[in-house]
């Protein structure tokens, strides 16, 4: 049984574990006030090409979303998201639990457009409705798609014009940045957004997300918010050592590229077998549509998520690759698919 | 420079890192639905001697406190804590951020008594005041003291009588259970409380707390609450592998005993040097009172927290030992103290 | 200028003001613990035909919704509403501000169906999503429609089966109960729902809503929640005297009938003039579609809300009648409409 | 039976009811966007002597406190209050329910000092603790005392220096401003605070508090917050007509003076009878200490609150006077007291 269920099935990239073992006996300050955390921040800043940003390490994606969004908004302000956005669907109402409504627009490819955001804002007319204040987008999205620089620029321009904050969920940012067709860089994100994060959990780290706050108005007292929401890890270095390994050279990008290549290989095999996809993905999540009996066959040897019923006989599944995905398993999947067809 | 600043200065007990390395490439289900998590739960249940409890692993103490307490209470219900309780002082209002007031009683030794709880409840007369519903105690406490079985029994009896929930913060439970004078067991805790947790972060784990829910009324849907509050770790095994190592035999207890022994050795050295203590501790946190100039001398070679000003010339400091504390450093401290005197 | 903008443009029914004046110098207990409040509760219970319900008086609708819903739900539980439901759109995120997500289904006529509720529940699969727990419907709805007994029964049956709570926003319940085609009674509501409220603000009271809690599990400590959310009025009698006047005989129903009759007269005039409506309403809110130039004409003498753009040349407006609507103004409107046509 | 239990036992000053009756049939815009609300604001501004303040009318004190404080603070920020402050004790955790901790200092006379505030701030050292940001004081206080201009100035000066907001609960501000020994004016309050409110409920209005926001940073979007918290009254004029009557000339001050005079008369009678007081009050709340048997006697003819047990044989009670208190009842009380002695 091989799993394409997600990109957090395995532990961590071996370099990270090695570094954790090597430094295990060193004494460091708690709560992210240690030298490793400083080093990780410096390395990320270098990759972004900006010194004037604040960086915080948090344990996971939901935690980062809820901590940041509730820190950035006043009580009556709402977040705008795609209907499929992670905060809108898969975080058990974490944003609402901090008091804020998430208003959504239907986005077939998982991507919000500047135009949709404008329409949503226009609908919120007066104080009897929430005031949309923050735009939440994911890159790559929950359905594997990515934003182009032009799309991001348009959203960013509108946000500035309409006094909205732009926040990018980068849980799978590595895969987005290394995707075919991507023309966005970390530096672009820092230029176009108010805050974004670089996901470690889904790209080789043991765990952890690096939140980058660019907008000066959002920086103040942020550590208070992390602590209050339960996200200030006592042994901060567990996360920061991971980010050091990922960013001291280019490991973060290399392993994201590997994940994408494995997904591409799966895609080609699936296309070759004559099947179609729910979305056009160049990242590490793909959504092929199979006859139900093919899915039953594949289930014997592979683990994956069933995503969406298409019709009585067909269903879209989700296959996720990662830094750890083995090429031989991809090849085997494609072969088994042909056999099951 | 050697640090007695806290019990989370080093990484994790080597057994845990070894196990993480050994199992790193295995694919497991996410979010704590993996076999390691099942195994860890089974081992802990065996140590507790109870099968009828629910166990959940969370990343840290503040997160466990806020998730559990907000899950257990209705909006108008409050938690009762010692004035020095962690939730009352050092969690940036995490409980209040979930909507609940923390009402406190002054507890010189960090311990609430059944009598104090009764008095606090009596003060809350009607619907113009919050309704105290949950008693929060820490064992060991924030000032190193421990509860006796008799004290716990008295609190538990009153809680049952007054329809209050009893919740024990066990961030430093290992040290409490192995302390001289302790007569409380894990089984006692399961018998006397509605929920408690076993701290891993401060006793050798990379991180993680094991929350034990005994009261059936509190069990329902708890995973929803963990997810909503941002505490459902994608790679759940990171925590559960730690607890497997700690509980597959008796490592949890052995390393807690080591921490206590190191603290006791420090205590004896300090007493021999003629100094007194702020509290009577038999656990891994001690609070000696030193002349300020002695503290200045010690600072050159040791790191520790300044706890409380006693008078113009004297200050209490906090020394914390752990599973990783080196005996030679303890001996050196005592020697340096004599020299500084 | 005559206003059809809403049903709270005037003060209160004269009987209520008279009673307030007559009893003004009497001393009563505060916070709804006075004899008038007891009397009002007794009268409403008699009209409902049930003694085993709890009744609370709150100042307004948003307050009642947020207090009740947050009292009834645990943190991870969500409310289900029509996309046009008041809590989903027009309460500035009041429910979310208490921590709960509102999940919605599109309901063209403003009415949820048992089938839609079932579909929404089915979509919420696991602990990564909120758990729908309470169904919120308005009767009459925000677009003037009403639920039949059969529809309510179907919703109630499904709610019981699926362990959901049913809560009815009755801000305009008077108009619903007196509408042509209505076959629902107060007693039916008590039989089919877990809680509902009888709106006073929009049916002749100075202000106030009477919340009826039928489900015993929801009754406990409710006054704590009212107080905590800021809704426990010091001079409780201001509201209860209003409800006494409305329910000591049948004033509540009589003036609701008047409002409906005035709306019906407007409807007939509008139909006679050859115009259509956005929804089929038999209550005190109607939504005619007019050419924009007709609307401009009407604006000179009448105040009303612009509801929805239909096309470049046509717009739906909202006309609201009330206990205070003057028949001569209705006649004048219809005449002016013919002239403007 | 005559009640000295509170200052909201009766309805409203007759002028207010008359005005409500007189204007009852007029149609006005909802939600405080009517001409009466504008007029009331203009009148209050004139009395304050400032045009550059924002004024909002809310229904009650708890609602005003929770709406304002949660609007003014970020999630990690706390309010500072006297241990006896209304928000700290008698609002069922309303502030905490919006997410904010209330930190308190013991204030025997119900009054915080600049020095106490400074000490509380100093204790909050880092991001592991909440950040005190708003100082909440009541004038008059919950035990009948008042702040002098010098005391307010000292608090205000420290707040400005320490970047704290100063917020005054004026539920009984009328009584404070008319008290013997008072040297504070409405204009002083606007100069020294960031926001305060003028209580109508306890000084002759049917209900309602006028919140005055002076600090420009706190003004934005405030109506959204009122709506979200359930405090935007549909028939806004009910409150504003009350404030028009109170402030079109000097009724607000005259009736507060009457309440104080009645309390003073009671005080003189009690002193003449040889009894002492818990606090030194020059306002409409007094706290005499009586032998328990005297209290039993008085209970036969008078209603009042039992405040605090002094010793086995003595108890402090609370007597409250108001705009409606009848002099003959005060005289009777004093006479009955002498008899009971």
mmCIF file of C-alpha atoms in Angstrom, chain B residues 19-339:
data_model
loop_
_atom_site.group_PDB
_atom_site.id
_atom_site.type_symbol
_atom_site.label_atom_id
_atom_site.label_comp_id
_atom_site.label_asym_id
_atom_site.label_seq_id
_atom_site.Cartn_x
_atom_site.Cartn_y
_atom_site.Cartn_z
ATOM 1 C CA UNK B 19 12.645 6.670 17.085
ATOM 2 C CA UNK B 20 11.720 9.660 14.928
ATOM 3 C CA UNK B 21 14.732 8.988 12.706
ATOM 4 C CA UNK B 22 14.024 5.262 12.538
ATOM 5 C CA UNK B 23 10.390 5.699 11.492
ATOM 6 C CA UNK B 24 10.876 8.810 9.396
ATOM 7 C CA UNK B 25 10.173 7.290 6.012
ATOM 8 C CA UNK B 26 7.081 5.390 7.017
ATOM 9 C CA UNK B 27 3.841 6.783 5.679
ATOM 10 C CA UNK B 28 1.211 7.404 8.295
ATOM 11 C CA UNK B 29 -2.237 8.944 8.297
ATOM 12 C CA UNK B 30 -2.393 12.578 9.267
ATOM 13 C CA UNK B 31 -3.963 14.421 12.179
ATOM 14 C CA UNK B 32 -3.405 11.786 14.847
ATOM 15 C CA UNK B 33 -5.222 8.984 13.088
ATOM 16 C CA UNK B 34 -2.088 6.881 12.755
ATOM 17 C CA UNK B 35 -0.988 3.655 14.401
ATOM 18 C CA UNK B 36 1.673 5.370 16.521
ATOM 19 C CA UNK B 37 -0.939 7.568 18.089
ATOM 20 C CA UNK B 38 -3.062 4.516 18.850
ATOM 21 C CA UNK B 39 -0.064 2.820 20.409
ATOM 22 C CA UNK B 40 0.801 5.827 22.535
ATOM 23 C CA UNK B 41 -2.769 6.045 23.806
ATOM 24 C CA UNK B 42 -2.798 2.356 24.689
ATOM 25 C CA UNK B 43 0.471 2.664 26.619
ATOM 26 C CA UNK B 44 -0.735 5.658 28.606
ATOM 27 C CA UNK B 45 -4.026 3.936 29.410
ATOM 28 C CA UNK B 46 -2.046 1.007 30.741
ATOM 29 C CA UNK B 47 -0.026 3.294 32.999
ATOM 30 C CA UNK B 48 -3.214 4.970 34.214
ATOM 31 C CA UNK B 49 -4.879 1.615 34.698
ATOM 32 C CA UNK B 50 -8.039 2.720 32.929
ATOM 33 C CA UNK B 51 -9.400 1.883 29.501
ATOM 34 C CA UNK B 52 -12.442 4.154 29.703
ATOM 35 C CA UNK B 53 -10.672 7.450 29.152
ATOM 36 C CA UNK B 54 -10.214 9.502 25.993
ATOM 37 C CA UNK B 55 -6.709 10.657 25.175
ATOM 38 C CA UNK B 56 -5.727 13.472 22.836
ATOM 39 C CA UNK B 57 -2.274 14.791 22.050
ATOM 40 C CA UNK B 58 -1.791 18.535 21.780
ATOM 41 C CA UNK B 59 1.294 20.572 21.022
ATOM 42 C CA UNK B 60 1.666 22.702 24.134
ATOM 43 C CA UNK B 61 0.316 23.665 27.520
ATOM 44 C CA UNK B 62 -1.434 26.933 26.737
ATOM 45 C CA UNK B 63 -3.095 25.299 23.756
ATOM 46 C CA UNK B 64 -4.252 22.383 25.888
ATOM 47 C CA UNK B 65 -5.604 24.669 28.581
ATOM 48 C CA UNK B 66 -7.521 26.910 26.217
ATOM 49 C CA UNK B 67 -8.864 24.073 24.088
ATOM 50 C CA UNK B 68 -10.028 21.975 27.007
ATOM 51 C CA UNK B 69 -11.455 24.737 29.147
ATOM 52 C CA UNK B 70 -13.366 26.370 26.284
ATOM 53 C CA UNK B 71 -14.660 22.948 25.241
ATOM 54 C CA UNK B 72 -15.883 22.147 28.734
ATOM 55 C CA UNK B 73 -17.652 25.421 29.605
ATOM 56 C CA UNK B 74 -20.772 27.228 28.465
ATOM 57 C CA UNK B 75 -20.287 30.947 27.699
ATOM 58 C CA UNK B 76 -21.258 32.268 31.148
ATOM 59 C CA UNK B 77 -19.197 29.762 33.079
ATOM 60 C CA UNK B 78 -15.839 30.628 34.608
ATOM 61 C CA UNK B 79 -12.697 28.827 35.676
ATOM 62 C CA UNK B 80 -11.400 29.047 39.233
ATOM 63 C CA UNK B 81 -7.628 29.210 39.611
ATOM 64 C CA UNK B 82 -4.948 30.136 42.100
ATOM 65 C CA UNK B 83 -3.808 33.749 41.664
ATOM 66 C CA UNK B 84 -0.513 32.297 40.450
ATOM 67 C CA UNK B 85 -2.110 29.743 38.131
ATOM 68 C CA UNK B 86 -0.642 29.604 34.657
ATOM 69 C CA UNK B 87 -3.973 30.390 32.994
ATOM 70 C CA UNK B 88 -4.470 33.355 35.314
ATOM 71 C CA UNK B 89 -1.155 35.020 34.628
ATOM 72 C CA UNK B 90 1.088 33.620 31.937
ATOM 73 C CA UNK B 91 -1.062 32.734 28.974
ATOM 74 C CA UNK B 92 -1.792 36.228 27.606
ATOM 75 C CA UNK B 93 -5.452 35.934 28.427
ATOM 76 C CA UNK B 94 -5.863 32.763 26.357
ATOM 77 C CA UNK B 95 -8.863 31.602 28.379
ATOM 78 C CA UNK B 96 -10.523 35.009 28.233
ATOM 79 C CA UNK B 97 -9.878 35.060 24.490
ATOM 80 C CA UNK B 98 -12.193 32.053 24.288
ATOM 81 C CA UNK B 99 -14.786 34.039 26.243
ATOM 82 C CA UNK B 100 -14.376 32.835 29.812
ATOM 83 C CA UNK B 101 -13.437 34.691 32.957
ATOM 84 C CA UNK B 102 -10.823 33.237 35.300
ATOM 85 C CA UNK B 103 -11.638 33.988 38.931
ATOM 86 C CA UNK B 104 -8.818 33.618 41.406
ATOM 87 C CA UNK B 105 -8.003 33.076 45.050
ATOM 88 C CA UNK B 106 -4.700 34.049 46.608
ATOM 89 C CA UNK B 107 -2.623 30.933 47.212
ATOM 90 C CA UNK B 108 0.718 31.599 48.810
ATOM 91 C CA UNK B 109 2.094 28.156 48.044
ATOM 92 C CA UNK B 110 0.463 28.048 44.609
ATOM 93 C CA UNK B 111 -2.155 25.548 45.774
ATOM 94 C CA UNK B 112 -5.904 26.051 45.898
ATOM 95 C CA UNK B 113 -7.797 24.495 48.782
ATOM 96 C CA UNK B 114 -11.290 23.044 48.801
ATOM 97 C CA UNK B 115 -12.171 25.753 51.289
ATOM 98 C CA UNK B 116 -11.039 28.579 49.017
ATOM 99 C CA UNK B 117 -12.980 27.120 46.140
ATOM 100 C CA UNK B 118 -16.092 26.961 48.289
ATOM 101 C CA UNK B 119 -15.676 30.594 49.291
ATOM 102 C CA UNK B 120 -15.252 31.710 45.702
ATOM 103 C CA UNK B 121 -18.342 29.816 44.623
ATOM 104 C CA UNK B 122 -20.345 31.339 47.477
ATOM 105 C CA UNK B 123 -19.467 34.831 46.311
ATOM 106 C CA UNK B 124 -21.065 34.243 42.924
ATOM 107 C CA UNK B 125 -24.674 34.706 43.809
ATOM 108 C CA UNK B 126 -26.727 35.311 40.744
ATOM 109 C CA UNK B 127 -26.881 35.849 37.006
ATOM 110 C CA UNK B 128 -25.196 39.234 37.249
ATOM 111 C CA UNK B 129 -21.963 37.394 37.955
ATOM 112 C CA UNK B 130 -20.207 34.598 36.090
ATOM 113 C CA UNK B 131 -20.930 31.064 37.246
ATOM 114 C CA UNK B 132 -17.780 29.275 38.422
ATOM 115 C CA UNK B 133 -17.875 25.826 36.874
ATOM 116 C CA UNK B 134 -14.351 24.466 36.487
ATOM 117 C CA UNK B 135 -11.513 24.295 38.975
ATOM 118 C CA UNK B 136 -8.069 24.578 37.420
ATOM 119 C CA UNK B 137 -5.078 23.439 39.451
ATOM 120 C CA UNK B 138 -1.500 22.717 38.417
ATOM 121 C CA UNK B 139 0.474 19.779 39.783
ATOM 122 C CA UNK B 140 3.273 20.481 40.312
ATOM 123 C CA UNK B 141 2.334 24.110 40.754
ATOM 124 C CA UNK B 142 3.967 27.158 39.223
ATOM 125 C CA UNK B 143 6.050 27.516 42.425
ATOM 126 C CA UNK B 144 7.208 23.929 42.619
ATOM 127 C CA UNK B 145 4.789 22.604 45.237
ATOM 128 C CA UNK B 146 2.643 19.477 44.903
ATOM 129 C CA UNK B 147 -0.802 18.385 46.001
ATOM 130 C CA UNK B 148 -1.206 15.469 48.395
ATOM 131 C CA UNK B 149 -3.799 12.816 47.736
ATOM 132 C CA UNK B 150 -5.769 14.090 50.682
ATOM 133 C CA UNK B 151 -5.829 17.613 49.315
ATOM 134 C CA UNK B 152 -6.871 16.412 45.876
ATOM 135 C CA UNK B 153 -9.552 14.209 47.410
ATOM 136 C CA UNK B 154 -10.971 17.159 49.339
ATOM 137 C CA UNK B 155 -11.056 19.316 46.219
ATOM 138 C CA UNK B 156 -12.561 16.506 44.179
ATOM 139 C CA UNK B 157 -15.225 15.830 46.811
ATOM 140 C CA UNK B 158 -16.237 19.460 46.915
ATOM 141 C CA UNK B 159 -16.276 19.713 43.121
ATOM 142 C CA UNK B 160 -18.609 16.742 42.856
ATOM 143 C CA UNK B 161 -20.858 18.179 45.526
ATOM 144 C CA UNK B 162 -20.963 21.603 43.944
ATOM 145 C CA UNK B 163 -21.263 20.352 40.357
ATOM 146 C CA UNK B 164 -17.859 21.718 39.405
ATOM 147 C CA UNK B 165 -15.399 20.184 36.985
ATOM 148 C CA UNK B 166 -11.858 19.492 38.162
ATOM 149 C CA UNK B 167 -9.094 19.978 35.609
ATOM 150 C CA UNK B 168 -5.405 19.438 36.360
ATOM 151 C CA UNK B 169 -2.665 21.157 34.375
ATOM 152 C CA UNK B 170 0.066 18.545 34.347
ATOM 153 C CA UNK B 171 2.670 20.408 32.340
ATOM 154 C CA UNK B 172 5.066 19.333 35.099
ATOM 155 C CA UNK B 173 3.139 16.284 36.265
ATOM 156 C CA UNK B 174 6.121 13.948 35.880
ATOM 157 C CA UNK B 175 8.111 15.925 38.401
ATOM 158 C CA UNK B 176 5.110 16.019 40.763
ATOM 159 C CA UNK B 177 4.529 12.275 40.607
ATOM 160 C CA UNK B 178 8.181 11.528 41.337
ATOM 161 C CA UNK B 179 8.569 14.153 44.058
ATOM 162 C CA UNK B 180 9.454 13.217 47.621
ATOM 163 C CA UNK B 181 6.299 13.252 49.629
ATOM 164 C CA UNK B 182 4.047 12.625 46.655
ATOM 165 C CA UNK B 183 1.373 9.997 47.214
ATOM 166 C CA UNK B 184 -0.672 10.661 44.067
ATOM 167 C CA UNK B 185 -0.708 8.293 41.094
ATOM 168 C CA UNK B 186 -1.969 8.604 37.532
ATOM 169 C CA UNK B 187 -4.789 6.325 38.564
ATOM 170 C CA UNK B 188 -5.694 8.664 41.419
ATOM 171 C CA UNK B 189 -5.826 11.581 39.004
ATOM 172 C CA UNK B 190 -8.184 9.663 36.731
ATOM 173 C CA UNK B 191 -10.350 8.849 39.734
ATOM 174 C CA UNK B 192 -10.424 12.342 41.212
ATOM 175 C CA UNK B 193 -10.545 14.647 38.194
ATOM 176 C CA UNK B 194 -12.693 15.184 35.136
ATOM 177 C CA UNK B 195 -9.672 15.753 32.918
ATOM 178 C CA UNK B 196 -5.953 16.234 33.340
ATOM 179 C CA UNK B 197 -2.886 16.266 31.173
ATOM 180 C CA UNK B 198 0.528 14.691 31.196
ATOM 181 C CA UNK B 199 3.154 17.145 30.052
ATOM 182 C CA UNK B 200 5.737 15.969 27.572
ATOM 183 C CA UNK B 201 7.336 19.289 26.583
ATOM 184 C CA UNK B 202 8.862 19.828 30.028
ATOM 185 C CA UNK B 203 9.788 16.201 30.589
ATOM 186 C CA UNK B 204 11.884 15.040 27.694
ATOM 187 C CA UNK B 205 9.522 15.064 24.721
ATOM 188 C CA UNK B 206 10.266 17.170 21.674
ATOM 189 C CA UNK B 207 6.900 18.663 22.495
ATOM 190 C CA UNK B 208 3.363 17.639 23.323
ATOM 191 C CA UNK B 209 0.884 17.155 26.107
ATOM 192 C CA UNK B 210 -1.379 14.124 26.548
ATOM 193 C CA UNK B 211 -4.853 15.256 27.580
ATOM 194 C CA UNK B 212 -6.821 12.606 29.470
ATOM 195 C CA UNK B 213 -10.597 13.115 29.541
ATOM 196 C CA UNK B 214 -12.315 10.959 32.137
ATOM 197 C CA UNK B 215 -15.755 12.534 32.455
ATOM 198 C CA UNK B 216 -17.920 11.060 29.712
ATOM 199 C CA UNK B 217 -19.872 14.289 29.317
ATOM 200 C CA UNK B 218 -16.730 16.058 28.202
ATOM 201 C CA UNK B 219 -15.600 13.599 25.556
ATOM 202 C CA UNK B 220 -17.962 14.300 22.688
ATOM 203 C CA UNK B 221 -16.573 15.923 19.538
ATOM 204 C CA UNK B 222 -13.327 16.891 21.214
ATOM 205 C CA UNK B 223 -11.323 16.551 18.008
ATOM 206 C CA UNK B 224 -13.446 19.307 16.475
ATOM 207 C CA UNK B 225 -12.295 21.630 19.225
ATOM 208 C CA UNK B 226 -8.624 20.731 18.799
ATOM 209 C CA UNK B 227 -8.885 21.413 15.082
ATOM 210 C CA UNK B 228 -10.778 24.668 15.554
ATOM 211 C CA UNK B 229 -8.230 26.032 18.000
ATOM 212 C CA UNK B 230 -5.349 25.205 15.662
ATOM 213 C CA UNK B 231 -3.920 22.303 17.654
ATOM 214 C CA UNK B 232 -4.491 19.299 15.397
ATOM 215 C CA UNK B 233 -0.957 18.559 14.233
ATOM 216 C CA UNK B 234 -0.744 17.284 10.640
ATOM 217 C CA UNK B 235 2.079 14.902 11.500
ATOM 218 C CA UNK B 236 0.529 13.605 14.676
ATOM 219 C CA UNK B 237 3.152 10.974 15.115
ATOM 220 C CA UNK B 238 5.755 13.593 16.061
ATOM 221 C CA UNK B 239 4.057 13.828 19.426
ATOM 222 C CA UNK B 240 2.849 10.257 19.779
ATOM 223 C CA UNK B 241 6.242 8.715 19.073
ATOM 224 C CA UNK B 242 7.544 10.803 21.943
ATOM 225 C CA UNK B 243 4.887 9.486 24.281
ATOM 226 C CA UNK B 244 5.529 5.919 23.130
ATOM 227 C CA UNK B 245 9.153 6.243 24.128
ATOM 228 C CA UNK B 246 8.229 7.872 27.433
ATOM 229 C CA UNK B 247 5.603 5.300 28.370
ATOM 230 C CA UNK B 248 6.565 2.053 26.681
ATOM 231 C CA UNK B 249 8.506 1.372 29.844
ATOM 232 C CA UNK B 250 9.137 3.935 32.552
ATOM 233 C CA UNK B 251 11.281 6.548 30.880
ATOM 234 C CA UNK B 252 8.772 9.293 31.698
ATOM 235 C CA UNK B 253 9.129 8.580 35.402
ATOM 236 C CA UNK B 254 12.869 7.923 35.395
ATOM 237 C CA UNK B 255 13.805 11.200 33.772
ATOM 238 C CA UNK B 256 11.398 13.118 35.982
ATOM 239 C CA UNK B 257 13.114 11.521 38.958
ATOM 240 C CA UNK B 258 16.468 12.648 37.582
ATOM 241 C CA UNK B 259 15.233 16.213 37.300
ATOM 242 C CA UNK B 260 14.011 16.105 40.900
ATOM 243 C CA UNK B 261 17.289 14.664 42.119
ATOM 244 C CA UNK B 262 19.206 17.442 40.442
ATOM 245 C CA UNK B 263 16.917 20.010 42.061
ATOM 246 C CA UNK B 264 17.362 18.336 45.416
ATOM 247 C CA UNK B 265 21.121 18.453 45.031
ATOM 248 C CA UNK B 266 20.902 22.154 44.270
ATOM 249 C CA UNK B 267 18.625 22.626 47.265
ATOM 250 C CA UNK B 268 21.042 20.904 49.590
ATOM 251 C CA UNK B 269 23.919 22.998 48.298
ATOM 252 C CA UNK B 270 21.960 26.187 48.753
ATOM 253 C CA UNK B 271 20.850 25.225 52.241
ATOM 254 C CA UNK B 272 24.392 24.274 53.130
ATOM 255 C CA UNK B 273 25.478 27.712 51.969
ATOM 256 C CA UNK B 274 22.984 29.155 54.436
ATOM 257 C CA UNK B 275 20.255 30.453 52.145
ATOM 258 C CA UNK B 276 16.513 30.141 52.343
ATOM 259 C CA UNK B 277 13.752 29.513 49.822
ATOM 260 C CA UNK B 278 10.572 31.276 48.793
ATOM 261 C CA UNK B 279 8.620 28.006 48.700
ATOM 262 C CA UNK B 280 9.122 24.451 49.864
ATOM 263 C CA UNK B 281 9.622 22.511 46.661
ATOM 264 C CA UNK B 282 10.362 18.851 46.163
ATOM 265 C CA UNK B 283 10.068 19.125 42.402
ATOM 266 C CA UNK B 284 12.265 20.398 39.611
ATOM 267 C CA UNK B 285 11.674 24.076 40.254
ATOM 268 C CA UNK B 286 13.269 25.723 43.285
ATOM 269 C CA UNK B 287 13.164 29.353 44.369
ATOM 270 C CA UNK B 288 16.181 30.293 46.504
ATOM 271 C CA UNK B 289 16.508 33.777 47.963
ATOM 272 C CA UNK B 290 19.926 35.322 47.461
ATOM 273 C CA UNK B 291 21.536 38.666 48.175
ATOM 274 C CA UNK B 292 21.549 40.664 44.967
ATOM 275 C CA UNK B 293 25.336 40.676 44.776
ATOM 276 C CA UNK B 294 25.407 36.877 44.918
ATOM 277 C CA UNK B 295 22.953 36.821 42.037
ATOM 278 C CA UNK B 296 25.226 39.125 40.067
ATOM 279 C CA UNK B 297 28.141 36.738 40.615
ATOM 280 C CA UNK B 298 26.116 33.669 39.594
ATOM 281 C CA UNK B 299 24.901 35.388 36.445
ATOM 282 C CA UNK B 300 28.376 35.214 34.990
ATOM 283 C CA UNK B 301 28.218 31.463 34.604
ATOM 284 C CA UNK B 302 24.543 30.575 34.894
ATOM 285 C CA UNK B 303 21.325 31.521 33.267
ATOM 286 C CA UNK B 304 18.120 31.578 35.356
ATOM 287 C CA UNK B 305 14.965 33.614 35.890
ATOM 288 C CA UNK B 306 14.689 36.376 38.445
ATOM 289 C CA UNK B 307 11.425 35.572 40.201
ATOM 290 C CA UNK B 308 10.550 38.123 42.851
ATOM 291 C CA UNK B 309 12.050 41.005 44.728
ATOM 292 C CA UNK B 310 12.139 40.212 48.450
ATOM 293 C CA UNK B 311 13.625 43.428 49.809
ATOM 294 C CA UNK B 312 16.089 46.042 48.673
ATOM 295 C CA UNK B 313 19.000 43.627 48.948
ATOM 296 C CA UNK B 314 17.446 40.221 48.343
ATOM 297 C CA UNK B 315 15.730 38.554 45.429
ATOM 298 C CA UNK B 316 14.238 35.140 44.809
ATOM 299 C CA UNK B 317 15.396 33.427 41.653
ATOM 300 C CA UNK B 318 14.038 30.348 39.937
ATOM 301 C CA UNK B 319 16.259 27.373 39.141
ATOM 302 C CA UNK B 320 14.778 24.666 36.959
ATOM 303 C CA UNK B 321 16.248 21.238 36.351
ATOM 304 C CA UNK B 322 15.250 18.690 33.763
ATOM 305 C CA UNK B 323 15.828 15.269 32.284
ATOM 306 C CA UNK B 324 18.904 16.829 30.636
ATOM 307 C CA UNK B 325 20.446 18.560 33.611
ATOM 308 C CA UNK B 326 24.067 17.528 34.087
ATOM 309 C CA UNK B 327 25.135 16.606 37.557
ATOM 310 C CA UNK B 328 28.553 18.232 37.106
ATOM 311 C CA UNK B 329 26.840 21.539 36.413
ATOM 312 C CA UNK B 330 24.808 21.217 39.586
ATOM 313 C CA UNK B 331 27.954 20.533 41.562
ATOM 314 C CA UNK B 332 29.669 23.469 39.920
ATOM 315 C CA UNK B 333 26.759 25.758 40.755
ATOM 316 C CA UNK B 334 26.851 24.831 44.402
ATOM 317 C CA UNK B 335 30.591 25.408 44.461
ATOM 318 C CA UNK B 336 30.285 28.746 42.729
ATOM 319 C CA UNK B 337 27.572 29.717 45.177
ATOM 320 C CA UNK B 338 29.817 29.084 48.140
ATOM 321 C CA UNK B 339 32.496 31.162 46.490
#
